[in-house]
Amino acid sequence: MPVSTPVPMSATLAADEALARRRAAGERVLSMASGEIGLPVLPALRERLAAAAGENAYGPVPGSPELRAAAAGYWRRRGLATDPGQVVAGPGSKPLLFALLLAIGGDVAVPVPGWVSYGAQARLAGAEPLPVPTRPGEGGVPDPELLREAVTAARRAGRDPRAVVVTVPDNPTGTVAPPDTVRALAEAARELDLVVVSDEIYCDLVYDTSAPAHSPARYAPERTVVTCGLTKNLALGGWRTGVARLPDGEAGRELGTRLVSVASQIWSSPPAPVQSAAAYAFGEPPEVIAQVAAARRLHGTVVRAVAGHLVAAGAALAPVAATCYLYPDFAPLRDRLAAAHGVHDGDGVARFLGERHGVGVLPGSAFGEPAGSLRVRLATSRLYGADDGQRLAALAAPDPLALPWIAGAVAWAGEALADLAAGPGPAARRP
Amino acid sequence: MPVSTPVPMSATLAADEALARRRAAGERVLSMASGEIGLPVLPALRERLAAAAGENAYGPVPGSPELRAAAAGYWRRRGLATDPGQVVAGPGSKPLLFALLLAIGGDVAVPVPGWVSYGAQARLAGAEPLPVPTRPGEGGVPDPELLREAVTAARRAGRDPRAVVVTVPDNPTGTVAPPDTVRALAEAARELDLVVVSDEIYCDLVYDTSAPAHSPARYAPERTVVTCGLTKNLALGGWRTGVARLPDGEAGRELGTRLVSVASQIWSSPPAPVQSAAAYAFGEPPEVIAQVAAARRLHGTVVRAVAGHLVAAGAALAPVAATCYLYPDFAPLRDRLAAAHGVHDGDGVARFLGERHGVGVLPGSAFGEPAGSLRVRLATSRLYGADDGQRLAALAAPDPLALPWIAGAVAWAGEALADLAAGPGPAARRP
């Protein structure tokens, strides 16, 4: 039976829809659950899409030559020599990740905490996810030692792990694993003969551009598949476009052939008009570079402000270095949360913030945290404005925190967190 | 192991790419392999897509309320009462069909001959396709008696068939199963407790509009899922948009929930700008109706002309009632093909037509025909012109066969078929 357990709805998309319903019902909600980027489409990209509206042919399954060449250039500029023939485009990096699991086969090791869909996709592909914890502050990269133990034990038990997923920069923690850890992961994958599937959808959102994330493709180029897209860097989630970079060499070509075959049976090709605009975007003309830089600054500024409230409330938080996510641990407040609010885990924290304050966040359980964990994920990406005018102003502002709608949203989150932390026991430090 | 056998590349897409490569290399090729519709985008739809180029949010997983309401209206006008809540949109009906197999689980009965991807999708979903022959001239609907036998035998052998796929109108045969057969299939599915997955992507391309195809949803509404899209009716394959209509009632709602969960984990949502244009198209304003009618007439006219050449060559051919496909059987010429050309099966016919005449067709083996079958599929949908000017002229022409490029293409096919049929033995009747 291919589906032995019920398939869970994507937690981020479900949370998004729930908040949209509450807002439609007139409730005042602060959406920090989904990582959808609330920023407008760059005009140059809008124009490219409109100009390609007459394109209705399927085109090649792995994407147009223009898109594949542009994506290859994008990776080359990031230190990964790439031939266009190594690129497979798809309708989002999510379907590419799923198709990769089908094309690789076998079971797959996934980081814990990790993005909500890795495990669900593995189960849909008929595999079992093998959860491997990450090291503190080094999210997205399964601890190489624990990976060795887990894969060895799984093989001894008759299972067939063939791949390991990494996320650099990381969702949900917003951290960037250091090069040494990425290298150690790559070496472990080589020893264990695993394909590395490196989800780098946040690669352009590292705040310190002088210290970019290192891809495992640097250290294990023969076995690393990199996926990326325009969803996060350019806020184009609704356009559905992503790209995968297959390893060079014979094994990489074979995997690429299988990936394209799977794609041909599931989705045919990425949407043609979108491919045209995506090719332009991956070419990184100056206005695209400026837009990504402005978004990166905005995420960093608002994330730091929310981080201040979390730390003030008494949560533990690894320094956020990238993305629009914060992944606090309320464990230091465990006794107080239980006594004051009857809250014992991340689901309870999310319920409290949602029901009492209209602040939507995702519990750590959605990312694979064990029972009793007091982690939740907050995303700042929906706080930048209620309409394109506000969002453009946020992108352009020297100090986005001075804009009243952003200041208000950050203060709202801060009040909710202070209320969560208040109660019996030592008082929380106020911001 | 989720992928126990290599995944085949979609035969239609592979043939398409091979022909594109030959054409790029300067060869003269006549593309009758893929069913991609070579007609331009209706200007009104181009404009809708361009106007929606700023839409970058994911939106709801099952599609926008506007698209779901428009698709519900589309089905209501075809005699199927539909609430928008029963509609799930996706990036093509192909991914919807795949996600349905995952959501239903178990094995699936498929018609033989049948579309190239049903079997491959079933295997990717971890299931085994259960091939069930169709009755002559009633393509797409597994023979209800043979379905009973196959499902009963499979269950006795410990397998778990839970669904049956039907295609009305049919690809590859271009026939439309009569209402009595559709009803008998629906009754068999009810007896056997199978979900009916009815692929109706060609529903608007029945030449005789006074005798539309009957959906199994008329006869087994409680268990029939209908899929449809704009790929064939409006030539929008490259836009990637499709819709599924779930059954009303509790079981239908449960299946819909599972389908949306699978969609949320594989593709998130259909491309947002395309959704806007698709909603307009499913609303069927007059220019959309006129465009579909013109395409239908054009397909019918060219199909009949090619059918004349096939019959003249001595092939057996069930009357084509819909689509742009012809599915001749060269069995009456078996001895002659073997003696004259060393051709013993549909692959040999396809090779002969391709290598000797540059005419690309698909062998019956791609549709599940047994070894030794002499069937091939020819599609007329790429014969309408080399550019949008020619294609628009073809749509508007009172007699498309009088246009030199269409006349030339049809004559080319006719000459290739006459050469195939020529040789020792009784001469083929010439057109």
Tab-separated table of C-alpha atoms in Angstrom, chain A residues 86-420:
chain	number	residue	atom	x	y	z
A	86	GLN	CA	23.604	19.755	-15.216
A	87	VAL	CA	20.535	21.928	-14.585
A	88	VAL	CA	16.965	20.625	-14.304
A	89	ALA	CA	14.235	23.221	-13.812
A	90	GLY	CA	10.862	22.394	-12.304
A	91	PRO	CA	7.664	24.030	-11.046
A	92	GLY	CA	9.227	24.917	-7.704
A	93	SER	CA	12.110	23.404	-5.765
A	94	LYS	CA	9.520	21.460	-3.714
A	95	PRO	CA	8.517	19.186	-6.637
A	96	LEU	CA	12.196	18.888	-7.589
A	97	LEU	CA	13.025	17.665	-4.078
A	98	PHE	CA	10.192	15.143	-4.240
A	99	ALA	CA	11.209	13.913	-7.688
A	100	LEU	CA	14.809	13.579	-6.485
A	101	LEU	CA	13.670	11.287	-3.662
A	102	LEU	CA	11.854	9.137	-6.242
A	103	ALA	CA	14.822	9.189	-8.617
A	104	ILE	CA	17.342	8.259	-5.908
A	105	GLY	CA	15.125	5.649	-4.253
A	106	GLY	CA	15.726	4.108	-0.862
A	107	ASP	CA	15.431	5.840	2.485
A	108	VAL	CA	16.645	9.330	3.272
A	109	ALA	CA	18.289	10.968	6.288
A	110	VAL	CA	16.772	14.338	7.175
A	111	PRO	CA	17.900	17.023	9.613
A	112	VAL	CA	15.987	17.564	12.854
A	113	PRO	CA	14.714	20.162	13.158
A	114	GLY	CA	14.020	20.368	9.454
A	115	TRP	CA	11.572	21.777	6.922
A	116	VAL	CA	8.041	20.437	7.292
A	117	SER	CA	7.932	18.644	3.926
A	118	TYR	CA	11.108	16.511	3.866
A	119	GLY	CA	9.612	13.744	5.969
A	120	ALA	CA	6.189	13.894	4.333
A	121	GLN	CA	7.732	13.767	0.869
A	122	ALA	CA	9.867	10.781	1.819
A	123	ARG	CA	6.790	8.899	3.016
A	124	LEU	CA	4.883	9.788	-0.167
A	125	ALA	CA	7.850	8.418	-2.129
A	126	GLY	CA	7.495	5.142	-0.260
A	127	ALA	CA	10.587	5.731	1.868
A	128	GLU	CA	11.165	6.193	5.562
A	129	PRO	CA	12.797	9.407	6.711
A	130	LEU	CA	15.739	8.811	9.023
A	131	PRO	CA	15.756	11.759	11.449
A	132	VAL	CA	19.244	12.949	12.425
A	133	PRO	CA	19.663	15.819	14.920
A	134	THR	CA	21.671	18.881	13.967
A	135	ARG	CA	24.229	20.527	16.249
A	136	PRO	CA	23.141	23.597	18.246
A	137	GLY	CA	23.451	26.748	16.166
A	138	GLU	CA	24.308	24.716	13.046
A	139	GLY	CA	20.836	24.056	11.725
A	140	GLY	CA	20.090	22.172	8.557
A	141	VAL	CA	23.140	19.908	8.587
A	142	PRO	CA	22.659	16.540	10.274
A	143	ASP	CA	25.446	16.007	12.815
A	144	PRO	CA	27.990	13.992	10.780
A	145	GLU	CA	28.741	11.631	13.660
A	146	LEU	CA	25.079	10.988	14.352
A	147	LEU	CA	24.520	10.513	10.615
A	148	ARG	CA	27.136	7.743	10.572
A	149	GLU	CA	25.499	6.062	13.538
A	150	ALA	CA	21.989	6.366	12.140
A	151	VAL	CA	22.849	5.123	8.660
A	152	THR	CA	24.924	2.249	9.982
A	153	ALA	CA	22.150	1.189	12.346
A	154	ALA	CA	19.540	1.512	9.619
A	155	ARG	CA	21.555	-0.636	7.226
A	156	ARG	CA	22.084	-3.187	9.927
A	157	ALA	CA	18.312	-3.249	10.376
A	158	GLY	CA	17.824	-3.977	6.678
A	159	ARG	CA	16.900	-0.502	5.584
A	160	ASP	CA	18.437	1.154	2.544
A	161	PRO	CA	19.354	4.815	3.162
A	162	ARG	CA	20.732	6.336	-0.027
A	163	ALA	CA	20.540	10.091	0.541
A	164	VAL	CA	20.869	12.809	3.147
A	165	VAL	CA	19.085	16.144	2.987
A	166	VAL	CA	20.789	19.324	4.178
A	167	THR	CA	19.454	22.880	4.321
A	168	VAL	CA	21.974	25.716	4.031
A	169	PRO	CA	21.049	28.350	5.123
A	170	ASP	CA	18.608	26.666	7.417
A	171	ASN	CA	14.866	26.663	7.825
A	172	PRO	CA	13.602	26.716	10.590
A	173	THR	CA	16.546	28.001	12.632
A	174	GLY	CA	17.838	30.798	10.386
A	175	THR	CA	21.350	29.640	11.179
A	176	VAL	CA	24.118	28.827	8.700
A	177	ALA	CA	26.197	25.750	9.409
A	178	PRO	CA	29.932	26.607	9.402
A	179	PRO	CA	32.146	25.333	6.555
A	180	ASP	CA	33.826	22.736	8.771
A	181	THR	CA	30.533	21.100	9.594
A	182	VAL	CA	29.420	21.144	5.973
A	183	ARG	CA	32.735	19.580	4.991
A	184	ALA	CA	32.415	16.912	7.681
A	185	LEU	CA	28.887	16.135	6.484
A	186	ALA	CA	30.127	15.822	2.912
A	187	GLU	CA	32.908	13.473	4.000
A	188	ALA	CA	30.493	11.347	6.000
A	189	ALA	CA	28.181	11.162	2.985
A	190	ARG	CA	31.112	9.983	0.835
A	191	GLU	CA	32.085	7.305	3.343
A	192	LEU	CA	28.480	6.157	3.578
A	193	ASP	CA	27.929	6.431	-0.187
A	194	LEU	CA	24.946	8.762	0.198
A	195	VAL	CA	23.682	11.322	-2.274
A	196	VAL	CA	23.615	14.767	-0.628
A	197	VAL	CA	20.473	16.731	-1.471
A	198	SER	CA	21.326	20.309	-0.537
A	199	ASP	CA	18.319	22.610	-0.299
A	200	GLU	CA	19.785	26.086	-0.810
A	201	ILE	CA	16.574	28.005	-1.387
A	202	TYR	CA	17.754	30.685	1.101
A	203	CYS	CA	21.290	31.003	-0.318
A	204	ASP	CA	21.030	34.721	-1.093
A	205	LEU	CA	19.557	35.630	2.274
A	206	VAL	CA	22.692	35.404	4.432
A	207	TYR	CA	22.911	38.809	6.113
A	208	ASP	CA	26.702	39.004	6.073
A	209	THR	CA	27.478	38.760	2.368
A	210	SER	CA	31.174	38.393	3.123
A	211	ALA	CA	30.466	35.006	4.748
A	212	PRO	CA	28.138	33.137	2.414
A	213	ALA	CA	26.906	29.651	3.216
A	214	HIS	CA	29.114	26.852	1.939
A	215	SER	CA	27.407	24.274	-0.220
A	216	PRO	CA	28.286	20.614	0.336
A	217	ALA	CA	28.795	20.609	-3.444
A	218	ARG	CA	32.174	22.232	-2.704
A	219	TYR	CA	33.310	19.263	-0.670
A	220	ALA	CA	31.517	16.333	-2.300
A	221	PRO	CA	30.902	17.571	-5.838
A	222	GLU	CA	30.523	14.063	-7.220
A	223	ARG	CA	27.443	13.303	-5.086
A	224	THR	CA	25.743	16.581	-4.215
A	225	VAL	CA	22.541	17.792	-5.826
A	226	VAL	CA	21.765	21.447	-5.093
A	227	THR	CA	18.239	22.836	-5.314
A	228	CYS	CA	17.365	26.508	-5.436
A	229	GLY	CA	14.671	28.819	-6.764
A	230	LEU	CA	13.178	32.288	-6.814
A	231	THR	CA	10.612	31.694	-4.081
A	232	LYS	CA	12.575	33.167	-1.213
A	233	ASN	CA	15.233	35.386	-2.788
A	234	LEU	CA	12.751	37.190	-5.036
A	235	ALA	CA	9.423	36.466	-3.327
A	236	LEU	CA	8.119	34.503	-6.307
A	237	GLY	CA	6.595	31.516	-4.490
A	238	GLY	CA	3.341	31.795	-6.395
A	239	TRP	CA	5.140	31.587	-9.723
A	240	ARG	CA	6.350	28.072	-9.017
A	241	THR	CA	9.856	27.874	-10.345
A	242	GLY	CA	12.904	26.057	-9.057
A	243	VAL	CA	16.142	24.579	-10.339
A	244	ALA	CA	18.315	21.618	-9.446
A	245	ARG	CA	22.035	21.307	-10.123
A	246	LEU	CA	23.070	17.693	-10.669
A	247	PRO	CA	26.616	16.505	-9.959
A	248	ASP	CA	29.032	16.421	-12.845
A	249	GLY	CA	30.302	12.980	-13.840
A	250	GLU	CA	28.741	9.678	-14.759
A	251	ALA	CA	26.720	9.089	-11.592
A	252	GLY	CA	25.398	12.638	-11.755
A	253	ARG	CA	24.338	12.230	-15.365
A	254	GLU	CA	22.550	8.984	-14.568
A	255	LEU	CA	20.705	10.602	-11.667
A	256	GLY	CA	19.835	13.544	-13.917
A	257	THR	CA	18.369	11.198	-16.510
A	258	ARG	CA	16.231	9.504	-13.864
A	259	LEU	CA	15.167	12.890	-12.479
A	260	VAL	CA	14.075	14.088	-15.922
A	261	SER	CA	12.158	10.856	-16.483
A	262	VAL	CA	10.315	11.268	-13.190
A	263	ALA	CA	9.611	14.913	-14.083
A	264	SER	CA	8.245	13.877	-17.474
A	265	GLN	CA	5.753	11.579	-15.777
A	266	ILE	CA	4.690	13.944	-12.985
A	267	TRP	CA	4.742	17.506	-14.286
A	268	SER	CA	5.972	17.572	-17.947
A	269	SER	CA	7.803	20.910	-17.741
A	270	PRO	CA	7.874	24.132	-15.708
A	271	PRO	CA	5.272	26.743	-16.751
A	272	ALA	CA	6.605	28.248	-19.992
A	273	PRO	CA	5.891	31.967	-19.417
A	274	VAL	CA	7.473	31.729	-15.962
A	275	GLN	CA	10.593	30.099	-17.415
A	276	SER	CA	11.216	33.156	-19.528
A	277	ALA	CA	11.082	35.519	-16.545
A	278	ALA	CA	13.077	33.092	-14.395
A	279	ALA	CA	15.866	32.984	-16.981
A	280	TYR	CA	16.078	36.758	-16.742
A	281	ALA	CA	16.147	36.643	-12.938
A	282	PHE	CA	18.893	33.991	-12.739
A	283	GLY	CA	20.940	36.178	-15.068
A	284	GLU	CA	21.088	38.675	-12.151
A	285	PRO	CA	20.925	42.027	-13.874
A	286	PRO	CA	21.587	44.975	-11.530
A	287	GLU	CA	17.933	45.556	-10.576
A	288	VAL	CA	17.596	41.920	-9.497
A	289	ILE	CA	20.755	42.128	-7.392
A	290	ALA	CA	19.489	45.351	-5.812
A	291	GLN	CA	16.084	43.817	-5.030
A	292	VAL	CA	17.625	40.769	-3.358
A	293	ALA	CA	19.989	43.003	-1.366
A	294	ALA	CA	17.112	45.189	-0.191
A	295	ALA	CA	15.076	42.156	0.845
A	296	ARG	CA	18.050	40.680	2.689
A	297	ARG	CA	18.570	43.918	4.642
A	298	LEU	CA	14.887	44.117	5.480
A	299	HIS	CA	14.720	40.522	6.732
A	300	GLY	CA	17.837	41.023	8.826
A	301	THR	CA	16.604	44.235	10.413
A	302	VAL	CA	13.181	42.918	11.384
A	303	VAL	CA	14.539	39.546	12.487
A	304	ARG	CA	16.977	41.275	14.854
A	305	ALA	CA	14.180	43.368	16.338
A	306	VAL	CA	12.018	40.314	17.015
A	307	ALA	CA	15.063	38.484	18.357
A	308	GLY	CA	15.434	41.257	20.923
A	309	HIS	CA	11.911	40.617	22.196
A	310	LEU	CA	12.524	36.862	22.352
A	311	VAL	CA	15.703	37.241	24.343
A	312	ALA	CA	14.027	39.789	26.595
A	313	ALA	CA	11.230	37.314	27.242
A	314	GLY	CA	13.786	34.789	28.383
A	315	ALA	CA	13.847	32.414	25.388
A	316	ALA	CA	17.061	30.779	24.211
A	317	LEU	CA	17.886	31.741	20.631
A	318	ALA	CA	20.885	30.882	18.456
A	319	PRO	CA	22.056	33.972	16.571
A	320	VAL	CA	20.105	34.251	13.339
A	321	ALA	CA	22.449	34.703	10.372
A	322	ALA	CA	20.112	34.293	7.414
A	323	THR	CA	16.492	33.894	6.226
A	324	CYS	CA	13.451	35.464	7.838
A	325	TYR	CA	13.083	32.865	10.590
A	326	LEU	CA	13.601	32.745	14.329
A	327	TYR	CA	13.496	29.450	16.184
A	328	PRO	CA	13.494	30.205	19.906
A	329	ASP	CA	13.471	27.610	22.638
A	330	PHE	CA	11.280	28.488	25.624
A	331	ALA	CA	12.809	25.719	27.736
A	332	PRO	CA	14.319	28.272	30.187
A	333	LEU	CA	10.709	29.298	30.952
A	334	ARG	CA	9.341	25.755	31.239
A	335	ASP	CA	8.149	25.992	34.848
A	336	ARG	CA	6.713	29.447	34.429
A	337	LEU	CA	4.822	28.564	31.231
A	338	ALA	CA	3.342	25.508	32.880
A	339	ALA	CA	2.317	27.376	36.020
A	340	ALA	CA	1.052	30.565	34.401
A	341	HIS	CA	-0.574	29.243	31.227
A	342	GLY	CA	-0.687	25.455	31.378
A	343	VAL	CA	1.704	25.455	28.413
A	344	HIS	CA	3.981	22.419	28.199
A	345	ASP	CA	5.260	22.316	24.619
A	346	GLY	CA	5.649	24.240	21.382
A	347	ASP	CA	2.088	23.462	20.374
A	348	GLY	CA	0.975	25.110	23.597
A	349	VAL	CA	3.134	28.157	22.919
A	350	ALA	CA	1.688	28.444	19.395
A	351	ARG	CA	-1.840	28.056	20.757
A	352	PHE	CA	-1.273	30.695	23.421
A	353	LEU	CA	0.198	33.215	20.985
A	354	GLY	CA	-2.490	32.510	18.404
A	355	GLU	CA	-5.563	32.422	20.603
A	356	ARG	CA	-4.591	35.077	23.128
A	357	HIS	CA	-2.762	37.483	20.809
A	358	GLY	CA	-3.655	36.617	17.222
A	359	VAL	CA	0.023	35.917	16.530
A	360	GLY	CA	0.411	32.903	14.233
A	361	VAL	CA	3.597	30.868	14.708
A	362	LEU	CA	4.460	27.222	13.977
A	363	PRO	CA	5.236	24.761	16.761
A	364	GLY	CA	8.522	22.865	16.687
A	365	SER	CA	6.581	19.625	16.290
A	366	ALA	CA	6.024	20.644	12.659
A	367	PHE	CA	9.804	20.499	12.228
A	368	GLY	CA	10.261	17.146	13.899
A	369	GLU	CA	10.968	18.266	17.475
A	370	PRO	CA	10.293	15.641	20.119
A	371	ALA	CA	7.323	15.797	22.492
A	372	GLY	CA	7.820	18.355	25.232
A	373	SER	CA	10.067	20.616	23.156
A	374	LEU	CA	9.224	24.258	23.730
A	375	ARG	CA	10.388	25.484	20.345
A	376	VAL	CA	8.355	27.463	17.848
A	377	ARG	CA	9.248	29.101	14.544
A	378	LEU	CA	8.453	32.737	13.847
A	379	ALA	CA	8.732	34.200	10.347
A	380	THR	CA	9.029	37.931	9.796
A	381	SER	CA	8.312	37.756	6.075
A	382	ARG	CA	4.663	38.778	6.300
A	383	LEU	CA	5.246	41.838	8.471
A	384	TYR	CA	6.482	44.180	5.752
A	385	GLY	CA	3.215	45.737	4.746
A	386	ALA	CA	-0.429	45.210	3.970
A	387	ASP	CA	-0.099	46.267	0.340
A	388	ASP	CA	2.545	46.778	-2.327
A	389	GLY	CA	2.917	50.464	-1.438
A	390	GLN	CA	3.871	49.665	2.145
A	391	ARG	CA	6.094	46.785	1.034
A	392	LEU	CA	7.982	48.927	-1.456
A	393	ALA	CA	8.467	51.555	1.228
A	394	ALA	CA	9.799	48.841	3.545
A	395	LEU	CA	12.300	47.685	0.921
A	396	ALA	CA	13.485	51.249	0.355
A	397	ALA	CA	13.532	52.446	3.974
A	398	PRO	CA	16.930	53.165	5.576
A	399	ASP	CA	15.305	52.175	8.868
A	400	PRO	CA	12.319	49.881	8.262
A	401	LEU	CA	11.647	49.781	12.011
A	402	ALA	CA	10.700	53.441	11.826
A	403	LEU	CA	7.785	52.657	9.511
A	404	PRO	CA	4.651	52.616	11.660
A	405	TRP	CA	3.241	49.330	10.293
A	406	ILE	CA	6.500	47.470	10.878
A	407	ALA	CA	7.056	49.089	14.266
A	408	GLY	CA	3.490	48.142	15.187
A	409	ALA	CA	3.903	44.544	14.081
A	410	VAL	CA	7.174	44.116	15.945
A	411	ALA	CA	5.671	45.697	19.076
A	412	TRP	CA	2.642	43.414	18.787
A	413	ALA	CA	4.913	40.355	18.669
A	414	GLY	CA	6.889	41.772	21.583
A	415	GLU	CA	3.782	42.267	23.729
A	416	ALA	CA	2.565	38.754	22.995
A	417	LEU	CA	5.948	37.318	23.950
A	418	ALA	CA	6.128	39.412	27.125
A	419	ASP	CA	2.658	38.195	28.117
A	420	LEU	CA	3.749	34.611	27.458
